[in-house]
Structure formats: C-alpha cells, structure tokens
Amino acid sequence: MMDERRIVRILLTTLALGFLGLFLVVPLVLVFAQAFSAGLGAYVAAIAQPDALSAIRLSLIVALITVPLNTIFGLAAGWSIGKFDFRGKGLLVTLIELPVAVSPVVSGLVFVLLFGAQGLAGGWLAARGIEVIFAVPGIVLATTFVTFPYVARELIAFMQSQGNEAEEAALVLGAGGVQTFLRVTLPNIKWSLLYGVIQANARTLGEFGAVSVVSGHIRGETNTIPLHVEILYNEYSFAAAFSVASLLVVVALLTLAAKRAVGWRAARRRAAAERAAIHRETGWADRPSARTSSLPGGRPAAKVTTVEV
Amino acid sequence: MYEVQEAHLPIRLHRRRRHILPGFGLGLGYTLTYLSLVVLIPLAALFLKAAGLGWGEVWTTVTTPRVLAAFRLSFTAAFLASALNAFFGLLVAWVLVRYRFPLRSLVDALVDLPFALPTAVAGIALTAAYSREGWIGRWLTPLGIEVAFAPLGVVVALTFVGLPFVVRTVQPILEGMDQEMEEAAASLGASRWVAWRRVVLPHLVPAVLTGFALAFARGLGEYGSVVFISGNMPMRTEIAPLLIVTKLEQFDYAGATAIAVVMLAASFLLLFAINGIQWCSRRRYGMA
Amino acid sequence: MNVEAANVSKRFGVYTALDDVSLEVPAGSLLALLGPSGSGKTTLLRVIAGLEVPDSGRIVIGGEDVTRRPPRQRNVGLVFQHYALFGHMSVFENVAFGLRVRGLPQREVQERVEELLAYVQLEGLGCRFPAELSGGQRQRVALARALAIRPKVLLLDEPFGALDAKVRVELRQSLRRLHEEMHLTSIFVTHDQEEAFEVADEVVVMNRGRIEQVGAPHHLFQCPANAFVADFLGDVNVLHGCVSCGRASFGGLEIPYPEYPGETPLPATAYLRNHEMELRRTGNGEMHVAVRIAHAKNTGPAVKLMLIAQPCRSTLHLELRPEEWERLGLAIGDTAYIVPRRLSVFVTEGPATQTTLGKE
C-alpha cells in the first residue's frame, strides 16, 4: 500500500476534522450548553411546560400516523419495483425520490393550495366543517409528503440487490404468495426496513418548513416540537428554546446510533451475501468463514464494497 | 440474453419474472395510487394554480426586484455552500476511508448529523455560535467578518445542511476503488500528487458532482436553518423559500405560487441532472 | 415419473430462449441438458419447474398437463445454481420449509428432516446457518430441501457450477449414487460436457434455444449430428476444405463423399478427434495431411504438439505419449503427416457424414 507522507496525512486529517468540528461539533455542544445555562431546574421546567408537552404529544401523533403509512407504501414499492421489471421503472423511482428535492416550503404550500380556504378543495371542505390547513390533518399530510421516499428508497435498493431466487425457491417448495412474503422476504429485508423507518421517523419529528406553512402556529394545538422551539426562540426565551431543542438533538443522536447499529447488521448480511457471490465466482467453495469487510456505517445500501476473502 | 450476460458480469444479473412471483399488480397499484395521492396530485395543484394565474403574471411576480434578489441570494449561497462541501466533502471522505485515527467511526457517524438533526435546531444552534458574542462569532467579529444576520450566514447554514451529501456519495466509490491503480501510476513514475490528480480524482468526479447537485438542491429549498441565522432582511438576506412564507402570511397566494413554481422547476432540473450524472458514470465506470 | 416438453417456445423481448423445443424424459432416467451460455438450457429447466411460463407449448409431468399450474402445485424439487438457501433460517428450517408450508405436524417434519440430513451426511449441522457452511455443504442442504417434499421430478441447475474442482468430482459421483438409489426422474443443467457424460444416462445438447441432438454420451461422441455438436463436445481439430463430384478434399486428404455428386464446390469442414488420428514421418498416399510441427511441449505424461496443416494452414493440436514422440524422432520445423482413422465431414446445409477410414 502506497501512502502520503506522514506530515501530509496529519495535515489533511486536521483540516477535515477542523471543518467537521466547526460545522458539526460546535453547534451540537452549544445546544446542550445553552439548554443547561439556566440550570437543571429551568431545563426541566421548559420541557414540562404545558405548551411544550402538547407539542411533544402532537409530534408523536404525527409520527405514529405518517411513519406506518410510508412504511406500508415502502413495502409495496420495494416489492413491485425491486422484484419485477417493467417499462417506466426508472421514471417511477425518480418520481418517488421527488419529495427529497422539493423545498419543504413548497411541499407545505401545495397542501395550502389544495385544502386552504382559497384552495381547490377548500370550499368543499369548509362547507362540511372539515379543517385541514392550520389543523392536524394538514400537518400529517405535509409531513407524509416530505418523508414519503425514506422507507421506499431503502427497500427498493435492497430488494433489487437481493434478486428473486429465495422467493422462487419458496414457491417451488410449495409456499403461497403471502407465506413467501412473510417467511422469506420479510426476514430478509428486516434490517433495511428498520433502517428506512428510523430515517423516516427522524425526519418526521424534525420537519419544520412544510409543517410551519400548514400549521398556523396555534399554541397548544398545532405546534409540533420544532415549531415550539421557533416560538420560544423568537420570544427570546433562549434557554427554554435550547432545552426543548435538546430533546430533538437526543432523538437525532439516537437515530445516528441506531442507523449505525442497523447499518452494521445490514452490512454484515451483505458481506455474507457477497462472500457467497465470491465463492461462486472463484469456486472457493470450502472456506466457510471469511473475514467480514469493513463497510461505511452510513449507508448499508452502499453500492460498492470491498470484501476480503 | 441473461445467460450470456451472466458469464461476463462479476455479479450475476437476477432474472425477473412477471408472472411467477405474486403480488405485482397489487404492489404496483398501491404504489401508484399512494404516489399520486400524496405527491403527484398535490404537485399538480401547484401547476394548476400557476396556470390559472397565467404565465404572464408568474413572470411579473418573479421579476420584481425583491423576488429577484431573493432568488439571487438563494442560488449564490446554495452554489457557494455546495462548492465548499464538494471540496471538504472529498477531503473528509478521503480521510475517513484512507487514514486511521482515534474516534474515526464516531466521526464517520457524526457526518450524518445534518440528515438527522431538525433544521430548526441547526438554525438556532448555528445562529448562537456565529452571532457576535457566539463561540465562533466572537473570533470573527474583530476580523470584520459578519456571519449571523448577513449573507454569509446563509452560506454557513447551507453548508451545514449539505455537508453529508458529497461525503456519502464519494465514500463508497473510494472504498470500492482498487489501490492497485495508484500503485500502477506510481510504478510508472508518477508522484503521489500526480497519481492522485490523474488517477484517483477522475474516478471520483461523478460522485463529487452527484453530491454537489444533491447538496445544491437541498440548499436551494432549505428554510428552517436559514431563517434563524439570516436575519431575513428584504433585498439583503431574504431567501426564496422565506419569501414564499412571507407571501402566504400576507395571503398573497398568487405571489407564493409563482415563486414556488420556479423553485419546483429548478428541483426537477436538478433531479434530472443528478440522474443524468449517475447514468453516465454507471456507463463509464459501472457504478454510480 | 416421466416429463415431457412439447413444442415449448419462450421469448424474452427480442431474445428467443427456447425455440419450439420438444423433449421426452422417460421415468427414472437421469438426463443432462448440455449447452453453452445462452443456449436456453436453464430456461427449459425453469419452464419445467413452473418458474417461467412458456409462450407456447405444453409441459406434461407424469401424464398430467401442468403448463398452467403454478410452481407450488407442481411438486418438483429444484436445486438452484446458487442454492438460494434462506439465509435467515437454520439448516434444519431450510430443509423443513416445504413441509411446514404444507402444514405437516411437527413430529413428521422432525423425522423427515433428520432422515434427509442423515442422507446428505449433514447430521448434527441442523442448527447451523447457511453462511456458516462450505459450498459443498450448502449444496447438500439445497438438495435435502428439494428432496424433502418428495418431488415427482428432481431438477438441478448447474449443480456443480459453483464448486471447486475437487468437490465437483466428489459430488458428481454422489449425484449418480443418489439417482441409482432413488430412481427419481432427474434433469440437470450443465455447460461442462465431461460432467454431463460422466453423470447422465442421456445428454441433450442445446444451442440457441434449440435441441441439437439427444443421445447417450458415447453415441453423441461418435456420431455428432452436426458441426455444432462436434465442435461443442470439444478436443477436435478442424480442417477446412470443399466437396464436389462425390469427393471431399481437405488439402491433400481426399475421401469419398457420395452425398454430394454436384460439380459446384461447396465449403466443408472436417472434424478430427485427438485420439482418432496418427502422426507419422511419412505419408500413405492420399489418406493423409501434410503438417509442419510448429511447437512441441513435454508436459510430463504427454507431449503437446501444435501442427500447421500445410495446404489449408489450419492449426491442429495433438497429444502423444513421450515414448511415441521419441520414437518418431521429429523436431520442431519438420514436416510430418497426419493419418486420420475417423473423421466427421460437415457441409454447410448438407447432412453430416461420419467416415471411418480403414486402417491403412
């Protein structure tokens, strides 16, 4: 292996870490420093405040609705796109990715235009007394839009890489469609699924722009955790704002840790699969235990990986 | 011709059956219905509304000085932030893949923070750090550098939200890259730097470009982190997404729609550009 | 149970995988589908298993038309090329899968799985996971899993393809033994003719979605039906020449070819096998081809020669025992003569002729 000189290595590492420190570590530490700046009592009080609690409750309700919805969609999309070939597949995948590229504000706006007082369906809804915009349904809709691709993209990529042989084997052995899905496919994709769900969950709890447009910022009613942070901040209750924000930081850190753990499991499975593939290629059949490769923790669906055999 | 391909490709192509595996109709039907309900119909509503306004009015709205200034800031800041991320992202990916140092896997995990951290939280934290009395701002103020409540603040916020993209697109390519290529270059007499620039870098360019485009798209639409740090001064630090919110608060739906249509068109273009880059690099290097 | 494919065609887009293929596999036989990549042999196997729906034609298993029946109702055992073991299940559960989805009681499942694991010599490995097994062991698990459901027919897709050379040879013998013990109608796909010839009772040679020839191994070898079969069965030397007026000539070598009395010369090829020709210092009249010795390499048990046929410049390969080579006393660059004992002549668009030339 060829390498740079030691001084170059140290220099580059310092530069990279300096950049990450400035942009990632400082804000992260700062949130906790500010949160506890007024003492532990003030911290607990800020979180136990009724408006804060209702924001937490609303955020959890929204997550409980949108995450399962997007998970079911992700499974359907993963199955039909990952396991079958058909015309227009590429376009469909691009359309599924679309919400990631759309500004959250625009995502919120489209629902205002559809269901708002002046919106296309606004009159119809108003006549029936159904509130969507500036109410919980609007928040759920906007959040569903924003977090739409997260489970699906993981599952599509993973199921595509898995191929259909295991399912075919199950069918030949006499299993029905549902049995095949539950007993063969689902256990196979579980880590990928979990990884997608964790990501979708983090985005759901933290979504700000889209929700801000549709929520109407009614305290105690349509405020989610990030919106509550904004209100506190704009009222110059900095310590309280950072206290509530620290909850979201903890969620984010847990998400990173969970992703890491899940990604590691998925990577191990993937490495095993690739090892098997290499056995096939080279006919190194009788080497049951090869070393596991080190994979990037970030994406278990990494397209290129090295495997040492 | 799958059997023929099988023999030549390192990883076997999987056969796809349309009829044998069940549930294709159900799965695709559900996918298309849900996609239409949640994404396509709402987005169509935006175009419908814009068409109802007439393209003339859309043009008039987006060419007012305040909107133009907002677009200019959004595009410039997103570009600068993505360029910064392209450079540092490449550096971070290189250091993470090729060097070993303490806490490396922790640093690796931390790179994803901007994906997981709510933008509003990032916004208030960055503002606090870069304001005049802040942990970083206090060192910059004496140098005459204003970050918070200045256009530079927008760049800082967008750099934060776009940080993981380049790292995460480059990293897998770098991990999959055979170091023999570099060794071959060295054996042919290339210096380390020349080998890097002529052999390594060309392989990473598609990934860097993809990451750049992803970060740019994200930065263009970013709202949460920017509104806190920028100060939102019309003509100076007001970004396009904020202007949409402002117009909505004034019940100027037409104005908001006009700006949103332009933003959405930009998103579409970027998405196509990203797909184009990936398609080209797959053809060329067999990977995305 | 016998298996019959009648006029089966299958296309994938513009690519024809099976082109009007008809085949009868008698009950209890062991048949090999042999052909190069893309010849349609795997597709035929998958059509029989029910994993591909043919565009036209019928599949009959044990007298029943199963063409429209889904794979789960066909009761065939299929061993996938890469085994397709369920990675999240133990070896025991893999073998038990087909029994469990049939709702068999636990006691029966337990008995049957243990019996099969013993049969494939994997007793005690039931708790292992596929990733912890060697390639050969995985293959045996796949086999046990396929046999667990007491299939009417056993299908194996490249059963030895993914294994290394040594394990391969062992498994060939065990497949043969398995077949002799179970008398289960078995069809396996391979691209290796040695494998097909050693294991199968009957070999089906496939090419471009068609069946080129069906026959017992020795029959295929001695009487290839066409140039493709002769070529594919390997180790042949090719001479290019032409036929006219009832004679075929391959530069110096003239043999009767009564099938074509016409006067217009037609291009023809002659196939000579290594063991069906002799190298001599001197010729014997018209029954020889003059060659120049281009290369000779003593590899220990044999001397490998590369010869250039003088008139048509075709390259011939020949192996001799070292004693023979010494006795001839030839050196590189010398001219010598090839005397064929037997050769096959193929004329483009004409019938094949096997000519056994009398010794001298």
mmCIF file of N, CA, C and O in Angstrom, chain C residues 4-11 15-24 39-40 43-44 47 54-59 204-214:
data_model
loop_
_atom_site.group_PDB
_atom_site.id
_atom_site.type_symbol
_atom_site.label_atom_id
_atom_site.label_comp_id
_atom_site.label_asym_id
_atom_site.label_seq_id
_atom_site.Cartn_x
_atom_site.Cartn_y
_atom_site.Cartn_z
ATOM 1 N N GLU C 4 -42.453 -34.466 -20.037
ATOM 2 C CA GLU C 4 -42.488 -34.221 -21.464
ATOM 3 C C GLU C 4 -42.653 -32.733 -21.724
ATOM 4 O O GLU C 4 -43.483 -32.070 -21.109
ATOM 5 N N ALA C 5 -41.816 -32.228 -22.621
ATOM 6 C CA ALA C 5 -41.983 -30.858 -23.084
ATOM 7 C C ALA C 5 -42.386 -30.947 -24.550
ATOM 8 O O ALA C 5 -41.740 -31.657 -25.325
ATOM 9 N N ALA C 6 -43.478 -30.286 -24.910
ATOM 10 C CA ALA C 6 -43.960 -30.393 -26.289
ATOM 11 C C ALA C 6 -44.016 -29.019 -26.925
ATOM 12 O O ALA C 6 -44.741 -28.140 -26.462
ATOM 13 N N ASN C 7 -43.211 -28.811 -27.935
ATOM 14 C CA ASN C 7 -43.199 -27.584 -28.743
ATOM 15 C C ASN C 7 -43.140 -26.329 -27.879
ATOM 16 O O ASN C 7 -43.894 -25.384 -28.078
ATOM 17 N N VAL C 8 -42.231 -26.322 -26.922
ATOM 18 C CA VAL C 8 -42.166 -25.196 -25.996
ATOM 19 C C VAL C 8 -41.342 -24.056 -26.595
ATOM 20 O O VAL C 8 -40.219 -24.269 -27.067
ATOM 21 N N SER C 9 -41.918 -22.865 -26.593
ATOM 22 C CA SER C 9 -41.186 -21.665 -27.023
ATOM 23 C C SER C 9 -41.254 -20.623 -25.929
ATOM 24 O O SER C 9 -42.253 -20.521 -25.225
ATOM 25 N N LYS C 10 -40.170 -19.879 -25.800
ATOM 26 C CA LYS C 10 -40.156 -18.804 -24.812
ATOM 27 C C LYS C 10 -39.258 -17.686 -25.313
ATOM 28 O O LYS C 10 -38.109 -17.920 -25.686
ATOM 29 N N ARG C 11 -39.802 -16.488 -25.323
ATOM 30 C CA ARG C 11 -39.010 -15.333 -25.744
ATOM 31 C C ARG C 11 -38.918 -14.343 -24.592
ATOM 32 O O ARG C 11 -39.852 -14.193 -23.826
ATOM 33 N N TYR C 15 -35.170 -11.631 -27.569
ATOM 34 C CA TYR C 15 -34.287 -12.777 -27.451
ATOM 35 C C TYR C 15 -35.097 -14.070 -27.316
ATOM 36 O O TYR C 15 -35.980 -14.155 -26.467
ATOM 37 N N THR C 16 -34.810 -15.022 -28.177
ATOM 38 C CA THR C 16 -35.525 -16.289 -28.125
ATOM 39 C C THR C 16 -34.736 -17.262 -27.254
ATOM 40 O O THR C 16 -33.647 -17.682 -27.623
ATOM 41 N N ALA C 17 -35.300 -17.590 -26.106
ATOM 42 C CA ALA C 17 -34.600 -18.501 -25.193
ATOM 43 C C ALA C 17 -34.886 -19.949 -25.544
ATOM 44 O O ALA C 17 -34.018 -20.800 -25.458
ATOM 45 N N LEU C 18 -36.132 -20.235 -25.949
ATOM 46 C CA LEU C 18 -36.500 -21.588 -26.348
ATOM 47 C C LEU C 18 -37.274 -21.494 -27.650
ATOM 48 O O LEU C 18 -38.233 -20.726 -27.752
ATOM 49 N N ASP C 19 -36.869 -22.277 -28.634
ATOM 50 C CA ASP C 19 -37.475 -22.174 -29.947
ATOM 51 C C ASP C 19 -38.065 -23.536 -30.328
ATOM 52 O O ASP C 19 -37.372 -24.389 -30.841
ATOM 53 N N ASP C 20 -39.327 -23.732 -30.002
ATOM 54 C CA ASP C 20 -40.045 -24.938 -30.377
ATOM 55 C C ASP C 20 -39.312 -26.209 -29.914
ATOM 56 O O ASP C 20 -38.977 -27.081 -30.708
ATOM 57 N N VAL C 21 -39.100 -26.280 -28.633
ATOM 58 C CA VAL C 21 -38.337 -27.399 -28.078
ATOM 59 C C VAL C 21 -39.279 -28.530 -27.666
ATOM 60 O O VAL C 21 -40.278 -28.296 -26.986
ATOM 61 N N SER C 22 -38.973 -29.740 -28.108
ATOM 62 C CA SER C 22 -39.732 -30.911 -27.674
ATOM 63 C C SER C 22 -38.760 -31.935 -27.115
ATOM 64 O O SER C 22 -37.704 -32.168 -27.698
ATOM 65 N N LEU C 23 -39.151 -32.537 -25.986
ATOM 66 C CA LEU C 23 -38.229 -33.442 -25.308
ATOM 67 C C LEU C 23 -39.039 -34.407 -24.460
ATOM 68 O O LEU C 23 -40.028 -34.020 -23.843
ATOM 69 N N GLU C 24 -38.642 -35.659 -24.465
ATOM 70 C CA GLU C 24 -39.296 -36.623 -23.587
ATOM 71 C C GLU C 24 -38.273 -37.227 -22.654
ATOM 72 O O GLU C 24 -37.241 -37.723 -23.107
ATOM 73 N N SER C 39 -27.872 -20.915 -24.263
ATOM 74 C CA SER C 39 -28.448 -21.914 -25.161
ATOM 75 C C SER C 39 -29.889 -22.235 -24.788
ATOM 76 O O SER C 39 -30.567 -22.928 -25.517
ATOM 77 N N GLY C 40 -30.355 -21.755 -23.637
ATOM 78 C CA GLY C 40 -31.745 -21.962 -23.260
ATOM 79 C C GLY C 40 -31.944 -23.124 -22.312
ATOM 80 O O GLY C 40 -33.065 -23.427 -21.928
ATOM 81 N N THR C 43 -33.458 -22.003 -19.029
ATOM 82 C CA THR C 43 -34.845 -21.604 -19.257
ATOM 83 C C THR C 43 -35.745 -22.833 -19.351
ATOM 84 O O THR C 43 -36.836 -22.859 -18.779
ATOM 85 N N LEU C 44 -35.272 -23.869 -20.046
ATOM 86 C CA LEU C 44 -36.074 -25.092 -20.170
ATOM 87 C C LEU C 44 -36.322 -25.692 -18.782
ATOM 88 O O LEU C 44 -37.438 -26.098 -18.463
ATOM 89 N N VAL C 47 -38.864 -23.624 -17.024
ATOM 90 C CA VAL C 47 -40.201 -23.829 -17.577
ATOM 91 C C VAL C 47 -40.789 -25.106 -16.978
ATOM 92 O O VAL C 47 -41.957 -25.154 -16.594
ATOM 93 N N PRO C 54 -44.221 -20.663 -20.489
ATOM 94 C CA PRO C 54 -43.840 -20.662 -21.904
ATOM 95 C C PRO C 54 -44.846 -19.866 -22.737
ATOM 96 O O PRO C 54 -46.017 -19.775 -22.382
ATOM 97 N N ASP C 55 -44.352 -19.278 -23.824
ATOM 98 C CA ASP C 55 -45.249 -18.536 -24.706
ATOM 99 C C ASP C 55 -46.178 -19.497 -25.434
ATOM 100 O O ASP C 55 -47.319 -19.172 -25.725
ATOM 101 N N SER C 56 -45.629 -20.679 -25.771
ATOM 102 C CA SER C 56 -46.471 -21.694 -26.386
ATOM 103 C C SER C 56 -45.899 -23.050 -26.025
ATOM 104 O O SER C 56 -44.765 -23.147 -25.559
ATOM 105 N N GLY C 57 -46.680 -24.085 -26.253
ATOM 106 C CA GLY C 57 -46.214 -25.433 -25.942
ATOM 107 C C GLY C 57 -46.769 -25.926 -24.612
ATOM 108 O O GLY C 57 -47.421 -25.176 -23.884
ATOM 109 N N ARG C 58 -46.468 -27.198 -24.298
ATOM 110 C CA ARG C 58 -47.030 -27.824 -23.111
ATOM 111 C C ARG C 58 -45.946 -28.507 -22.306
ATOM 112 O O ARG C 58 -44.951 -28.961 -22.856
ATOM 113 N N ILE C 59 -46.166 -28.566 -21.014
ATOM 114 C CA ILE C 59 -45.302 -29.360 -20.141
ATOM 115 C C ILE C 59 -46.191 -30.414 -19.491
ATOM 116 O O ILE C 59 -47.231 -30.083 -18.922
ATOM 117 N N VAL C 204 -28.759 -34.093 -23.609
ATOM 118 C CA VAL C 204 -29.444 -33.263 -24.592
ATOM 119 C C VAL C 204 -28.534 -32.076 -24.879
ATOM 120 O O VAL C 204 -28.225 -31.304 -23.968
ATOM 121 N N VAL C 205 -28.075 -31.956 -26.118
ATOM 122 C CA VAL C 205 -27.199 -30.824 -26.441
ATOM 123 C C VAL C 205 -28.068 -29.696 -26.969
ATOM 124 O O VAL C 205 -28.834 -29.877 -27.914
ATOM 125 N N MET C 206 -27.947 -28.527 -26.334
ATOM 126 C CA MET C 206 -28.773 -27.392 -26.732
ATOM 127 C C MET C 206 -27.906 -26.256 -27.242
ATOM 128 O O MET C 206 -26.771 -26.083 -26.828
ATOM 129 N N ASN C 207 -28.484 -25.499 -28.162
ATOM 130 C CA ASN C 207 -27.791 -24.340 -28.703
ATOM 131 C C ASN C 207 -28.826 -23.350 -29.206
ATOM 132 O O ASN C 207 -29.749 -23.732 -29.904
ATOM 133 N N ARG C 208 -28.671 -22.107 -28.854
ATOM 134 C CA ARG C 208 -29.566 -21.044 -29.290
ATOM 135 C C ARG C 208 -31.041 -21.399 -29.193
ATOM 136 O O ARG C 208 -31.808 -21.227 -30.137
ATOM 137 N N GLY C 209 -31.430 -21.944 -28.072
ATOM 138 C CA GLY C 209 -32.833 -22.219 -27.849
ATOM 139 C C GLY C 209 -33.365 -23.441 -28.549
ATOM 140 O O GLY C 209 -34.571 -23.670 -28.562
ATOM 141 N N ARG C 210 -32.496 -24.223 -29.173
ATOM 142 C CA ARG C 210 -32.956 -25.424 -29.867
ATOM 143 C C ARG C 210 -32.200 -26.640 -29.346
ATOM 144 O O ARG C 210 -31.098 -26.519 -28.842
ATOM 145 N N ILE C 211 -32.822 -27.795 -29.543
ATOM 146 C CA ILE C 211 -32.124 -29.030 -29.199
ATOM 147 C C ILE C 211 -31.362 -29.477 -30.435
ATOM 148 O O ILE C 211 -31.939 -29.649 -31.506
ATOM 149 N N GLU C 212 -30.056 -29.649 -30.300
ATOM 150 C CA GLU C 212 -29.250 -30.050 -31.445
ATOM 151 C C GLU C 212 -29.230 -31.571 -31.589
ATOM 152 O O GLU C 212 -29.244 -32.102 -32.675
ATOM 153 N N GLN C 213 -29.130 -32.242 -30.472
ATOM 154 C CA GLN C 213 -29.051 -33.699 -30.523
ATOM 155 C C GLN C 213 -29.359 -34.287 -29.154
ATOM 156 O O GLN C 213 -29.034 -33.687 -28.126
ATOM 157 N N VAL C 214 -29.992 -35.449 -29.132
ATOM 158 C CA VAL C 214 -30.256 -36.166 -27.893
ATOM 159 C C VAL C 214 -29.657 -37.551 -28.043
ATOM 160 O O VAL C 214 -29.815 -38.178 -29.082
#
